[in-house]
Amino acid sequence: MASPLPAEPGPAPRRPNPPYSSLPELSKPFVIDPANRSYRHQYSNVYFVRLVELRPIVEKRAEERWKAVRGKPPLLPRILNLQRSQLCYIVGTVYLDMPLKPNVLEDMARDHWIVPPAPRPKFFSAQDAVHLEDESGRVRLVGDVIKRERDREGGGLVTGLIMAALGMETSSGDFEVVDLCFAGLPELYKAPGNVNGTGHEKVKGKGKGKAEGMDVDEAPLSGQDKTWVALVSGLSVGAQEAPADLKTQLLVEWLTGESGGPSDQLEGVRVARLILAGNSLTMPVRGTDDKQPKRFNASNKTLYPSHPTKTLSLVLSDILSSALPINLIPGPSDPAGATLPQQPLPSVMFGGPKVKGLECMTNPAWLEVGERSFFGTGGQTIDDVYKYLPSNARLSMARRTLEWRHIAPTAPDTLWIYPFPDADPFILRQRPDVYFIGNQPEFETALVGDADAPTRIILLPSFTKTGQVALLCLETLECKTVEFEVPTWVGEANGHGLGGVKEEGDVKME
């Protein structure tokens, strides 16, 4: 007669419940009041506010950087005050004249229309010209320094960033650059009543994160004492492929402690909060019947199926039933509008006020978990910066946005945003503990900043394509991934569909 397995000694694991805040003082600029929404304002206001706010910061850093330069080059308050052969430095907004960048005015001026070419993955070319402008005028930047900055790995220039340039005007009217200066990393966010801005005492010792292979400050904590935050991007609920929904179900079972071995169940229970960073719903696909012309007086049917929203609502309900709170951030494929900042998805889509523990947020969004500040986007900002630079290193691009103190410098040039009349909410006035970007090609992470006040950058891949979930430790900022795989279906190669399933799935740790 079979006997039951002996139970492990000790109390049953409980899900941690760290303090949480949506940081309304930092999130409020991203919320657009529907009653006062207006698109009559000019985008020049955004550029003007950006220059006015970041120029004093850049000027101060430039003065410190170049105070030991021979001749003590002065700061010219206006670009039009340039004098030939005078060593000086100027501050302004970068503008890139890029021949490959789409131009709506040129398209409208064409006499003959043809099929448009496929969109380019990048606008960068050797014919690009870099300019620096302020309220008075614009000057072209030339020299080897500009070329090296544009071509080097981890560097690059994009339209819309604020910087200072040291050099002199040439005989042709251009500005030959000797050195460049940016705003630099902002101060780490300090919550009220938090002295060091992290909420945790500084610990000694170093450990290595498995997912990245780099040194991180790590406290001597066991796996049962660590508190984790799970970050997922690109669930794409409602996709046509069956494995996508199966991966999501495996994720739900792992988070609720219903799958895997005892160690997997224990790790899933130690997750204190789930952050869904964009593209939780798949792009709608019109059916064959919807493409056919409708007869007059025929009944109006919905063009798109509603099952993706219902499926996502069930997924969220299953996760919330295990006392795991969720933050839902929209992405490019979610029904939250095409302009940034995207507004929160209506909670009525997922059950309304009766659903407890679900918070629909804007994109971008600020939040605080366990006295660690989080700031993230759905990925549109880095995707647009990627088009301007020759490199493919997206992690370096995310690091550069922190150094520029602006997460979306290419807006509103090539990235659609709301025309704010007197503000630029995308300016980074404070640096978060965790900076995450969703819907990226692959998982990457790094630490930036000082050793006693670092910021963890996390690039989140599409869960549908990779099955990867990022886990961040609140105590140590350690980061690793959990990967969910769906086995190959037996008989799939023979055209038998989903028959002959042998395994449910497996969880692979990296």
PDB file of N, CA and C in Angstrom, residues 417-510:
ATOM      1  N   ILE A 417       3.921  61.882 -28.986  1.00  0.00           N
ATOM      2  CA  ILE A 417       3.581  62.195 -27.608  1.00  0.00           C
ATOM      3  C   ILE A 417       2.450  63.207 -27.600  1.00  0.00           C
ATOM      4  N   TYR A 418       1.870  63.399 -26.429  1.00  0.00           N
ATOM      5  CA  TYR A 418       0.829  64.390 -26.254  1.00  0.00           C
ATOM      6  C   TYR A 418       1.464  65.784 -26.250  1.00  0.00           C
ATOM      7  N   PRO A 419       0.872  66.767 -26.933  1.00  0.00           N
ATOM      8  CA  PRO A 419       1.461  68.126 -26.977  1.00  0.00           C
ATOM      9  C   PRO A 419       1.240  68.875 -25.667  1.00  0.00           C
ATOM     10  N   PHE A 420       2.110  68.665 -24.714  1.00  0.00           N
ATOM     11  CA  PHE A 420       1.997  69.370 -23.440  1.00  0.00           C
ATOM     12  C   PHE A 420       2.251  70.854 -23.642  1.00  0.00           C
ATOM     13  N   PRO A 421       1.398  71.716 -23.099  1.00  0.00           N
ATOM     14  CA  PRO A 421       1.573  73.155 -23.344  1.00  0.00           C
ATOM     15  C   PRO A 421       2.699  73.782 -22.538  1.00  0.00           C
ATOM     16  N   ASP A 422       2.971  73.281 -21.330  1.00  0.00           N
ATOM     17  CA  ASP A 422       3.955  73.944 -20.464  1.00  0.00           C
ATOM     18  C   ASP A 422       4.748  72.956 -19.631  1.00  0.00           C
ATOM     19  N   ALA A 423       4.976  71.738 -20.136  1.00  0.00           N
ATOM     20  CA  ALA A 423       5.705  70.741 -19.358  1.00  0.00           C
ATOM     21  C   ALA A 423       6.333  69.719 -20.297  1.00  0.00           C
ATOM     22  N   ASP A 424       7.350  69.036 -19.770  1.00  0.00           N
ATOM     23  CA  ASP A 424       7.959  67.886 -20.437  1.00  0.00           C
ATOM     24  C   ASP A 424       8.120  66.803 -19.387  1.00  0.00           C
ATOM     25  N   PRO A 425       7.123  65.929 -19.228  1.00  0.00           N
ATOM     26  CA  PRO A 425       7.168  64.943 -18.140  1.00  0.00           C
ATOM     27  C   PRO A 425       8.229  63.871 -18.315  1.00  0.00           C
ATOM     28  N   PHE A 426       8.863  63.789 -19.476  1.00  0.00           N
ATOM     29  CA  PHE A 426       9.843  62.739 -19.723  1.00  0.00           C
ATOM     30  C   PHE A 426      11.246  63.107 -19.223  1.00  0.00           C
ATOM     31  N   ILE A 427      11.405  64.282 -18.634  1.00  0.00           N
ATOM     32  CA  ILE A 427      12.678  64.661 -18.028  1.00  0.00           C
ATOM     33  C   ILE A 427      12.866  63.865 -16.742  1.00  0.00           C
ATOM     34  N   LEU A 428      14.051  63.288 -16.568  1.00  0.00           N
ATOM     35  CA  LEU A 428      14.359  62.524 -15.361  1.00  0.00           C
ATOM     36  C   LEU A 428      14.972  63.460 -14.337  1.00  0.00           C
ATOM     37  N   ARG A 429      14.183  63.873 -13.385  1.00  0.00           N
ATOM     38  CA  ARG A 429      14.692  64.735 -12.322  1.00  0.00           C
ATOM     39  C   ARG A 429      15.303  63.937 -11.187  1.00  0.00           C
ATOM     40  N   GLN A 430      14.898  62.674 -11.048  1.00  0.00           N
ATOM     41  CA  GLN A 430      15.446  61.775 -10.039  1.00  0.00           C
ATOM     42  C   GLN A 430      15.649  60.408 -10.658  1.00  0.00           C
ATOM     43  N   ARG A 431      16.623  59.694 -10.153  1.00  0.00           N
ATOM     44  CA  ARG A 431      16.983  58.390 -10.713  1.00  0.00           C
ATOM     45  C   ARG A 431      16.365  57.287  -9.860  1.00  0.00           C
ATOM     46  N   PRO A 432      15.764  56.276 -10.481  1.00  0.00           N
ATOM     47  CA  PRO A 432      15.139  55.198  -9.701  1.00  0.00           C
ATOM     48  C   PRO A 432      16.165  54.146  -9.293  1.00  0.00           C
ATOM     49  N   ASP A 433      15.761  53.295  -8.361  1.00  0.00           N
ATOM     50  CA  ASP A 433      16.584  52.134  -8.014  1.00  0.00           C
ATOM     51  C   ASP A 433      16.563  51.096  -9.130  1.00  0.00           C
ATOM     52  N   VAL A 434      15.415  50.977  -9.798  1.00  0.00           N
ATOM     53  CA  VAL A 434      15.248  49.997 -10.876  1.00  0.00           C
ATOM     54  C   VAL A 434      14.642  50.711 -12.067  1.00  0.00           C
ATOM     55  N   TYR A 435      15.304  50.576 -13.210  1.00  0.00           N
ATOM     56  CA  TYR A 435      14.853  51.191 -14.470  1.00  0.00           C
ATOM     57  C   TYR A 435      14.657  50.057 -15.462  1.00  0.00           C
ATOM     58  N   PHE A 436      13.398  49.759 -15.799  1.00  0.00           N
ATOM     59  CA  PHE A 436      13.099  48.629 -16.674  1.00  0.00           C
ATOM     60  C   PHE A 436      12.428  49.106 -17.954  1.00  0.00           C
ATOM     61  N   ILE A 437      12.736  48.421 -19.038  1.00  0.00           N
ATOM     62  CA  ILE A 437      12.184  48.726 -20.362  1.00  0.00           C
ATOM     63  C   ILE A 437      11.620  47.435 -20.929  1.00  0.00           C
ATOM     64  N   GLY A 438      10.372  47.447 -21.323  1.00  0.00           N
ATOM     65  CA  GLY A 438       9.713  46.250 -21.820  1.00  0.00           C
ATOM     66  C   GLY A 438       9.840  46.069 -23.321  1.00  0.00           C
ATOM     67  N   ASN A 439       9.499  44.853 -23.776  1.00  0.00           N
ATOM     68  CA  ASN A 439       9.393  44.509 -25.203  1.00  0.00           C
ATOM     69  C   ASN A 439      10.693  44.742 -25.966  1.00  0.00           C
ATOM     70  N   GLN A 440      11.782  44.253 -25.414  1.00  0.00           N
ATOM     71  CA  GLN A 440      13.083  44.332 -26.061  1.00  0.00           C
ATOM     72  C   GLN A 440      13.456  42.966 -26.652  1.00  0.00           C
ATOM     73  N   PRO A 441      14.419  42.911 -27.568  1.00  0.00           N
ATOM     74  CA  PRO A 441      14.740  41.635 -28.231  1.00  0.00           C
ATOM     75  C   PRO A 441      15.253  40.564 -27.280  1.00  0.00           C
ATOM     76  N   GLU A 442      16.022  40.931 -26.249  1.00  0.00           N
ATOM     77  CA  GLU A 442      16.586  39.941 -25.344  1.00  0.00           C
ATOM     78  C   GLU A 442      16.764  40.547 -23.958  1.00  0.00           C
ATOM     79  N   PHE A 443      16.951  39.651 -22.980  1.00  0.00           N
ATOM     80  CA  PHE A 443      17.142  40.087 -21.604  1.00  0.00           C
ATOM     81  C   PHE A 443      18.566  40.604 -21.419  1.00  0.00           C
ATOM     82  N   GLU A 444      18.678  41.781 -20.834  1.00  0.00           N
ATOM     83  CA  GLU A 444      19.968  42.369 -20.490  1.00  0.00           C
ATOM     84  C   GLU A 444      19.806  43.156 -19.209  1.00  0.00           C
ATOM     85  N   THR A 445      20.868  43.250 -18.439  1.00  0.00           N
ATOM     86  CA  THR A 445      20.825  44.015 -17.196  1.00  0.00           C
ATOM     87  C   THR A 445      22.218  44.510 -16.854  1.00  0.00           C
ATOM     88  N   ALA A 446      22.268  45.603 -16.085  1.00  0.00           N
ATOM     89  CA  ALA A 446      23.534  46.194 -15.668  1.00  0.00           C
ATOM     90  C   ALA A 446      23.262  47.135 -14.509  1.00  0.00           C
ATOM     91  N   LEU A 447      24.319  47.423 -13.764  1.00  0.00           N
ATOM     92  CA  LEU A 447      24.274  48.404 -12.694  1.00  0.00           C
ATOM     93  C   LEU A 447      25.006  49.663 -13.132  1.00  0.00           C
ATOM     94  N   VAL A 448      24.416  50.822 -12.876  1.00  0.00           N
ATOM     95  CA  VAL A 448      25.038  52.103 -13.177  1.00  0.00           C
ATOM     96  C   VAL A 448      24.977  52.960 -11.925  1.00  0.00           C
ATOM     97  N   GLY A 449      25.854  53.951 -11.874  1.00  0.00           N
ATOM     98  CA  GLY A 449      25.884  54.835 -10.726  1.00  0.00           C
ATOM     99  C   GLY A 449      26.943  54.438  -9.725  1.00  0.00           C
ATOM    100  N   ASP A 450      26.927  55.121  -8.585  1.00  0.00           N
ATOM    101  CA  ASP A 450      27.888  54.857  -7.526  1.00  0.00           C
ATOM    102  C   ASP A 450      27.606  53.509  -6.868  1.00  0.00           C
ATOM    103  N   ALA A 451      28.623  52.973  -6.194  1.00  0.00           N
ATOM    104  CA  ALA A 451      28.474  51.672  -5.548  1.00  0.00           C
ATOM    105  C   ALA A 451      27.482  51.719  -4.395  1.00  0.00           C
ATOM    106  N   ASP A 452      27.386  52.861  -3.708  1.00  0.00           N
ATOM    107  CA  ASP A 452      26.466  52.961  -2.582  1.00  0.00           C
ATOM    108  C   ASP A 452      25.079  53.438  -2.991  1.00  0.00           C
ATOM    109  N   ALA A 453      24.894  53.853  -4.241  1.00  0.00           N
ATOM    110  CA  ALA A 453      23.578  54.291  -4.730  1.00  0.00           C
ATOM    111  C   ALA A 453      23.430  53.899  -6.193  1.00  0.00           C
ATOM    112  N   PRO A 454      23.373  52.595  -6.498  1.00  0.00           N
ATOM    113  CA  PRO A 454      23.302  52.164  -7.900  1.00  0.00           C
ATOM    114  C   PRO A 454      21.874  52.145  -8.422  1.00  0.00           C
ATOM    115  N   THR A 455      21.779  52.048  -9.727  1.00  0.00           N
ATOM    116  CA  THR A 455      20.500  51.845 -10.407  1.00  0.00           C
ATOM    117  C   THR A 455      20.607  50.599 -11.266  1.00  0.00           C
ATOM    118  N   ARG A 456      19.656  49.710 -11.102  1.00  0.00           N
ATOM    119  CA  ARG A 456      19.606  48.481 -11.887  1.00  0.00           C
ATOM    120  C   ARG A 456      18.801  48.720 -13.156  1.00  0.00           C
ATOM    121  N   ILE A 457      19.431  48.552 -14.320  1.00  0.00           N
ATOM    122  CA  ILE A 457      18.746  48.656 -15.611  1.00  0.00           C
ATOM    123  C   ILE A 457      18.386  47.239 -16.071  1.00  0.00           C
ATOM    124  N   ILE A 458      17.144  47.043 -16.472  1.00  0.00           N
ATOM    125  CA  ILE A 458      16.668  45.730 -16.905  1.00  0.00           C
ATOM    126  C   ILE A 458      15.939  45.895 -18.230  1.00  0.00           C
ATOM    127  N   LEU A 459      16.381  45.171 -19.244  1.00  0.00           N
ATOM    128  CA  LEU A 459      15.661  45.084 -20.509  1.00  0.00           C
ATOM    129  C   LEU A 459      14.885  43.791 -20.521  1.00  0.00           C
ATOM    130  N   LEU A 460      13.576  43.886 -20.688  1.00  0.00           N
ATOM    131  CA  LEU A 460      12.691  42.730 -20.609  1.00  0.00           C
ATOM    132  C   LEU A 460      12.344  42.250 -22.007  1.00  0.00           C
ATOM    133  N   PRO A 461      12.576  40.967 -22.301  1.00  0.00           N
ATOM    134  CA  PRO A 461      12.192  40.446 -23.623  1.00  0.00           C
ATOM    135  C   PRO A 461      10.723  40.068 -23.656  1.00  0.00           C
ATOM    136  N   SER A 462      10.240  39.752 -24.848  1.00  0.00           N
ATOM    137  CA  SER A 462       8.860  39.312 -25.006  1.00  0.00           C
ATOM    138  C   SER A 462       8.686  37.923 -24.396  1.00  0.00           C
ATOM    139  N   PHE A 463       7.737  37.798 -23.487  1.00  0.00           N
ATOM    140  CA  PHE A 463       7.514  36.506 -22.842  1.00  0.00           C
ATOM    141  C   PHE A 463       7.000  35.476 -23.842  1.00  0.00           C
ATOM    142  N   THR A 464       6.222  35.907 -24.820  1.00  0.00           N
ATOM    143  CA  THR A 464       5.702  34.985 -25.810  1.00  0.00           C
ATOM    144  C   THR A 464       6.824  34.343 -26.612  1.00  0.00           C
ATOM    145  N   LYS A 465       7.869  35.095 -26.920  1.00  0.00           N
ATOM    146  CA  LYS A 465       8.955  34.578 -27.749  1.00  0.00           C
ATOM    147  C   LYS A 465      10.019  33.843 -26.943  1.00  0.00           C
ATOM    148  N   THR A 466      10.310  34.320 -25.740  1.00  0.00           N
ATOM    149  CA  THR A 466      11.426  33.762 -24.973  1.00  0.00           C
ATOM    150  C   THR A 466      10.989  32.971 -23.752  1.00  0.00           C
ATOM    151  N   GLY A 467       9.800  33.243 -23.218  1.00  0.00           N
ATOM    152  CA  GLY A 467       9.372  32.574 -21.998  1.00  0.00           C
ATOM    153  C   GLY A 467      10.126  33.018 -20.760  1.00  0.00           C
ATOM    154  N   GLN A 468      10.808  34.162 -20.805  1.00  0.00           N
ATOM    155  CA  GLN A 468      11.642  34.606 -19.704  1.00  0.00           C
ATOM    156  C   GLN A 468      10.908  35.605 -18.813  1.00  0.00           C
ATOM    157  N   VAL A 469      11.123  35.421 -17.507  1.00  0.00           N
ATOM    158  CA  VAL A 469      10.615  36.328 -16.480  1.00  0.00           C
ATOM    159  C   VAL A 469      11.813  36.818 -15.680  1.00  0.00           C
ATOM    160  N   ALA A 470      11.903  38.118 -15.472  1.00  0.00           N
ATOM    161  CA  ALA A 470      12.989  38.694 -14.685  1.00  0.00           C
ATOM    162  C   ALA A 470      12.562  38.799 -13.233  1.00  0.00           C
ATOM    163  N   LEU A 471      13.446  38.397 -12.340  1.00  0.00           N
ATOM    164  CA  LEU A 471      13.211  38.484 -10.903  1.00  0.00           C
ATOM    165  C   LEU A 471      14.237  39.434 -10.304  1.00  0.00           C
ATOM    166  N   LEU A 472      13.761  40.403  -9.522  1.00  0.00           N
ATOM    167  CA  LEU A 472      14.635  41.363  -8.881  1.00  0.00           C
ATOM    168  C   LEU A 472      14.493  41.237  -7.373  1.00  0.00           C
ATOM    169  N   CYS A 473      15.623  41.127  -6.687  1.00  0.00           N
ATOM    170  CA  CYS A 473      15.642  41.032  -5.225  1.00  0.00           C
ATOM    171  C   CYS A 473      15.602  42.435  -4.641  1.00  0.00           C
ATOM    172  N   LEU A 474      14.633  42.693  -3.772  1.00  0.00           N
ATOM    173  CA  LEU A 474      14.489  44.021  -3.194  1.00  0.00           C
ATOM    174  C   LEU A 474      15.615  44.344  -2.218  1.00  0.00           C
ATOM    175  N   GLU A 475      16.174  43.334  -1.576  1.00  0.00           N
ATOM    176  CA  GLU A 475      17.212  43.602  -0.590  1.00  0.00           C
ATOM    177  C   GLU A 475      18.565  43.909  -1.222  1.00  0.00           C
ATOM    178  N   THR A 476      18.914  43.251  -2.326  1.00  0.00           N
ATOM    179  CA  THR A 476      20.269  43.350  -2.875  1.00  0.00           C
ATOM    180  C   THR A 476      20.334  43.877  -4.305  1.00  0.00           C
ATOM    181  N   LEU A 477      19.185  44.077  -4.961  1.00  0.00           N
ATOM    182  CA  LEU A 477      19.128  44.447  -6.378  1.00  0.00           C
ATOM    183  C   LEU A 477      19.714  43.362  -7.275  1.00  0.00           C
ATOM    184  N   GLU A 478      19.830  42.141  -6.761  1.00  0.00           N
ATOM    185  CA  GLU A 478      20.236  41.013  -7.600  1.00  0.00           C
ATOM    186  C   GLU A 478      19.153  40.736  -8.633  1.00  0.00           C
ATOM    187  N   CYS A 479      19.552  40.349  -9.819  1.00  0.00           N
ATOM    188  CA  CYS A 479      18.597  40.106 -10.898  1.00  0.00           C
ATOM    189  C   CYS A 479      18.918  38.797 -11.587  1.00  0.00           C
ATOM    190  N   LYS A 480      17.904  37.991 -11.851  1.00  0.00           N
ATOM    191  CA  LYS A 480      18.049  36.724 -12.562  1.00  0.00           C
ATOM    192  C   LYS A 480      16.777  36.473 -13.352  1.00  0.00           C
ATOM    193  N   THR A 481      16.778  35.424 -14.133  1.00  0.00           N
ATOM    194  CA  THR A 481      15.627  35.100 -14.966  1.00  0.00           C
ATOM    195  C   THR A 481      15.138  33.689 -14.687  1.00  0.00           C
ATOM    196  N   VAL A 482      13.866  33.492 -14.886  1.00  0.00           N
ATOM    197  CA  VAL A 482      13.232  32.174 -14.892  1.00  0.00           C
ATOM    198  C   VAL A 482      12.636  31.993 -16.276  1.00  0.00           C
ATOM    199  N   GLU A 483      12.911  30.837 -16.876  1.00  0.00           N
ATOM    200  CA  GLU A 483      12.458  30.602 -18.241  1.00  0.00           C
ATOM    201  C   GLU A 483      11.452  29.452 -18.273  1.00  0.00           C
ATOM    202  N   PHE A 484      10.358  29.668 -18.958  1.00  0.00           N
ATOM    203  CA  PHE A 484       9.309  28.660 -19.111  1.00  0.00           C
ATOM    204  C   PHE A 484       9.332  28.155 -20.548  1.00  0.00           C
ATOM    205  N   GLU A 485       9.398  26.842 -20.691  1.00  0.00           N
ATOM    206  CA  GLU A 485       9.464  26.240 -22.010  1.00  0.00           C
ATOM    207  C   GLU A 485       8.298  25.282 -22.203  1.00  0.00           C
ATOM    208  N   VAL A 486       7.784  25.276 -23.397  1.00  0.00           N
ATOM    209  CA  VAL A 486       6.726  24.342 -23.773  1.00  0.00           C
ATOM    210  C   VAL A 486       7.347  23.268 -24.645  1.00  0.00           C
ATOM    211  N   PRO A 487       7.208  21.989 -24.309  1.00  0.00           N
ATOM    212  CA  PRO A 487       7.849  20.938 -25.101  1.00  0.00           C
ATOM    213  C   PRO A 487       7.249  20.837 -26.493  1.00  0.00           C
ATOM    214  N   THR A 488       8.013  20.255 -27.374  1.00  0.00           N
ATOM    215  CA  THR A 488       7.539  20.029 -28.737  1.00  0.00           C
ATOM    216  C   THR A 488       6.414  19.019 -28.721  1.00  0.00           C
ATOM    217  N   TRP A 489       5.348  19.345 -29.454  1.00  0.00           N
ATOM    218  CA  TRP A 489       4.190  18.467 -29.465  1.00  0.00           C
ATOM    219  C   TRP A 489       4.478  17.216 -30.284  1.00  0.00           C
ATOM    220  N   VAL A 490       4.146  16.070 -29.704  1.00  0.00           N
ATOM    221  CA  VAL A 490       4.308  14.809 -30.414  1.00  0.00           C
ATOM    222  C   VAL A 490       3.285  14.751 -31.530  1.00  0.00           C
ATOM    223  N   GLY A 491       3.730  14.505 -32.727  1.00  0.00           N
ATOM    224  CA  GLY A 491       2.839  14.443 -33.868  1.00  0.00           C
ATOM    225  C   GLY A 491       2.667  15.762 -34.564  1.00  0.00           C
ATOM    226  N   GLU A 492       3.308  16.813 -34.055  1.00  0.00           N
ATOM    227  CA  GLU A 492       3.176  18.120 -34.703  1.00  0.00           C
ATOM    228  C   GLU A 492       3.789  18.094 -36.095  1.00  0.00           C
ATOM    229  N   ALA A 493       4.928  17.409 -36.228  1.00  0.00           N
ATOM    230  CA  ALA A 493       5.562  17.334 -37.542  1.00  0.00           C
ATOM    231  C   ALA A 493       4.733  16.540 -38.534  1.00  0.00           C
ATOM    232  N   ASN A 494       3.869  15.641 -38.019  1.00  0.00           N
ATOM    233  CA  ASN A 494       3.032  14.837 -38.899  1.00  0.00           C
ATOM    234  C   ASN A 494       1.679  15.479 -39.156  1.00  0.00           C
ATOM    235  N   GLY A 495       1.501  16.696 -38.631  1.00  0.00           N
ATOM    236  CA  GLY A 495       0.250  17.411 -38.898  1.00  0.00           C
ATOM    237  C   GLY A 495      -0.888  16.972 -38.012  1.00  0.00           C
ATOM    238  N   HIS A 496      -0.589  16.388 -36.814  1.00  0.00           N
ATOM    239  CA  HIS A 496      -1.645  15.945 -35.924  1.00  0.00           C
ATOM    240  C   HIS A 496      -2.013  16.991 -34.886  1.00  0.00           C
ATOM    241  N   GLY A 497      -1.590  18.213 -35.108  1.00  0.00           N
ATOM    242  CA  GLY A 497      -2.030  19.301 -34.236  1.00  0.00           C
ATOM    243  C   GLY A 497      -1.425  19.174 -32.856  1.00  0.00           C
ATOM    244  N   LEU A 498      -2.300  19.243 -31.822  1.00  0.00           N
ATOM    245  CA  LEU A 498      -1.861  19.260 -30.447  1.00  0.00           C
ATOM    246  C   LEU A 498      -1.993  17.912 -29.786  1.00  0.00           C
ATOM    247  N   GLY A 499      -2.100  16.859 -30.550  1.00  0.00           N
ATOM    248  CA  GLY A 499      -2.270  15.546 -29.947  1.00  0.00           C
ATOM    249  C   GLY A 499      -0.962  14.987 -29.444  1.00  0.00           C
ATOM    250  N   GLY A 500      -1.077  14.038 -28.506  1.00  0.00           N
ATOM    251  CA  GLY A 500       0.084  13.317 -28.023  1.00  0.00           C
ATOM    252  C   GLY A 500       0.976  14.117 -27.118  1.00  0.00           C
ATOM    253  N   VAL A 501       0.402  14.911 -26.208  1.00  0.00           N
ATOM    254  CA  VAL A 501       1.209  15.662 -25.272  1.00  0.00           C
ATOM    255  C   VAL A 501       1.715  14.730 -24.191  1.00  0.00           C
ATOM    256  N   LYS A 502       3.011  14.746 -23.959  1.00  0.00           N
ATOM    257  CA  LYS A 502       3.600  13.868 -22.958  1.00  0.00           C
ATOM    258  C   LYS A 502       3.899  14.612 -21.655  1.00  0.00           C
ATOM    259  N   GLU A 503       4.283  15.880 -21.779  1.00  0.00           N
ATOM    260  CA  GLU A 503       4.670  16.627 -20.600  1.00  0.00           C
ATOM    261  C   GLU A 503       3.858  17.899 -20.517  1.00  0.00           C
ATOM    262  N   GLU A 504       3.800  18.406 -19.291  1.00  0.00           N
ATOM    263  CA  GLU A 504       3.068  19.646 -19.076  1.00  0.00           C
ATOM    264  C   GLU A 504       3.935  20.868 -19.404  1.00  0.00           C
ATOM    265  N   GLY A 505       5.232  20.761 -19.148  1.00  0.00           N
ATOM    266  CA  GLY A 505       6.155  21.869 -19.352  1.00  0.00           C
ATOM    267  C   GLY A 505       7.224  21.842 -18.300  1.00  0.00           C
ATOM    268  N   ASP A 506       8.231  22.621 -18.439  1.00  0.00           N
ATOM    269  CA  ASP A 506       9.296  22.655 -17.448  1.00  0.00           C
ATOM    270  C   ASP A 506       9.744  24.087 -17.258  1.00  0.00           C
ATOM    271  N   VAL A 507      10.332  24.290 -16.099  1.00  0.00           N
ATOM    272  CA  VAL A 507      10.845  25.592 -15.724  1.00  0.00           C
ATOM    273  C   VAL A 507      12.349  25.504 -15.667  1.00  0.00           C
ATOM    274  N   LYS A 508      13.029  26.360 -16.406  1.00  0.00           N
ATOM    275  CA  LYS A 508      14.492  26.335 -16.473  1.00  0.00           C
ATOM    276  C   LYS A 508      15.037  27.614 -15.872  1.00  0.00           C
ATOM    277  N   MET A 509      15.931  27.455 -14.901  1.00  0.00           N
ATOM    278  CA  MET A 509      16.578  28.604 -14.260  1.00  0.00           C
ATOM    279  C   MET A 509      17.853  28.930 -15.004  1.00  0.00           C
ATOM    280  N   GLU A 510      18.119  30.228 -15.169  1.00  0.00           N
ATOM    281  CA  GLU A 510      19.380  30.701 -15.757  1.00  0.00           C
ATOM    282  C   GLU A 510      20.229  31.320 -14.655  1.00  0.00           C
TER     283      GLU A 510
END
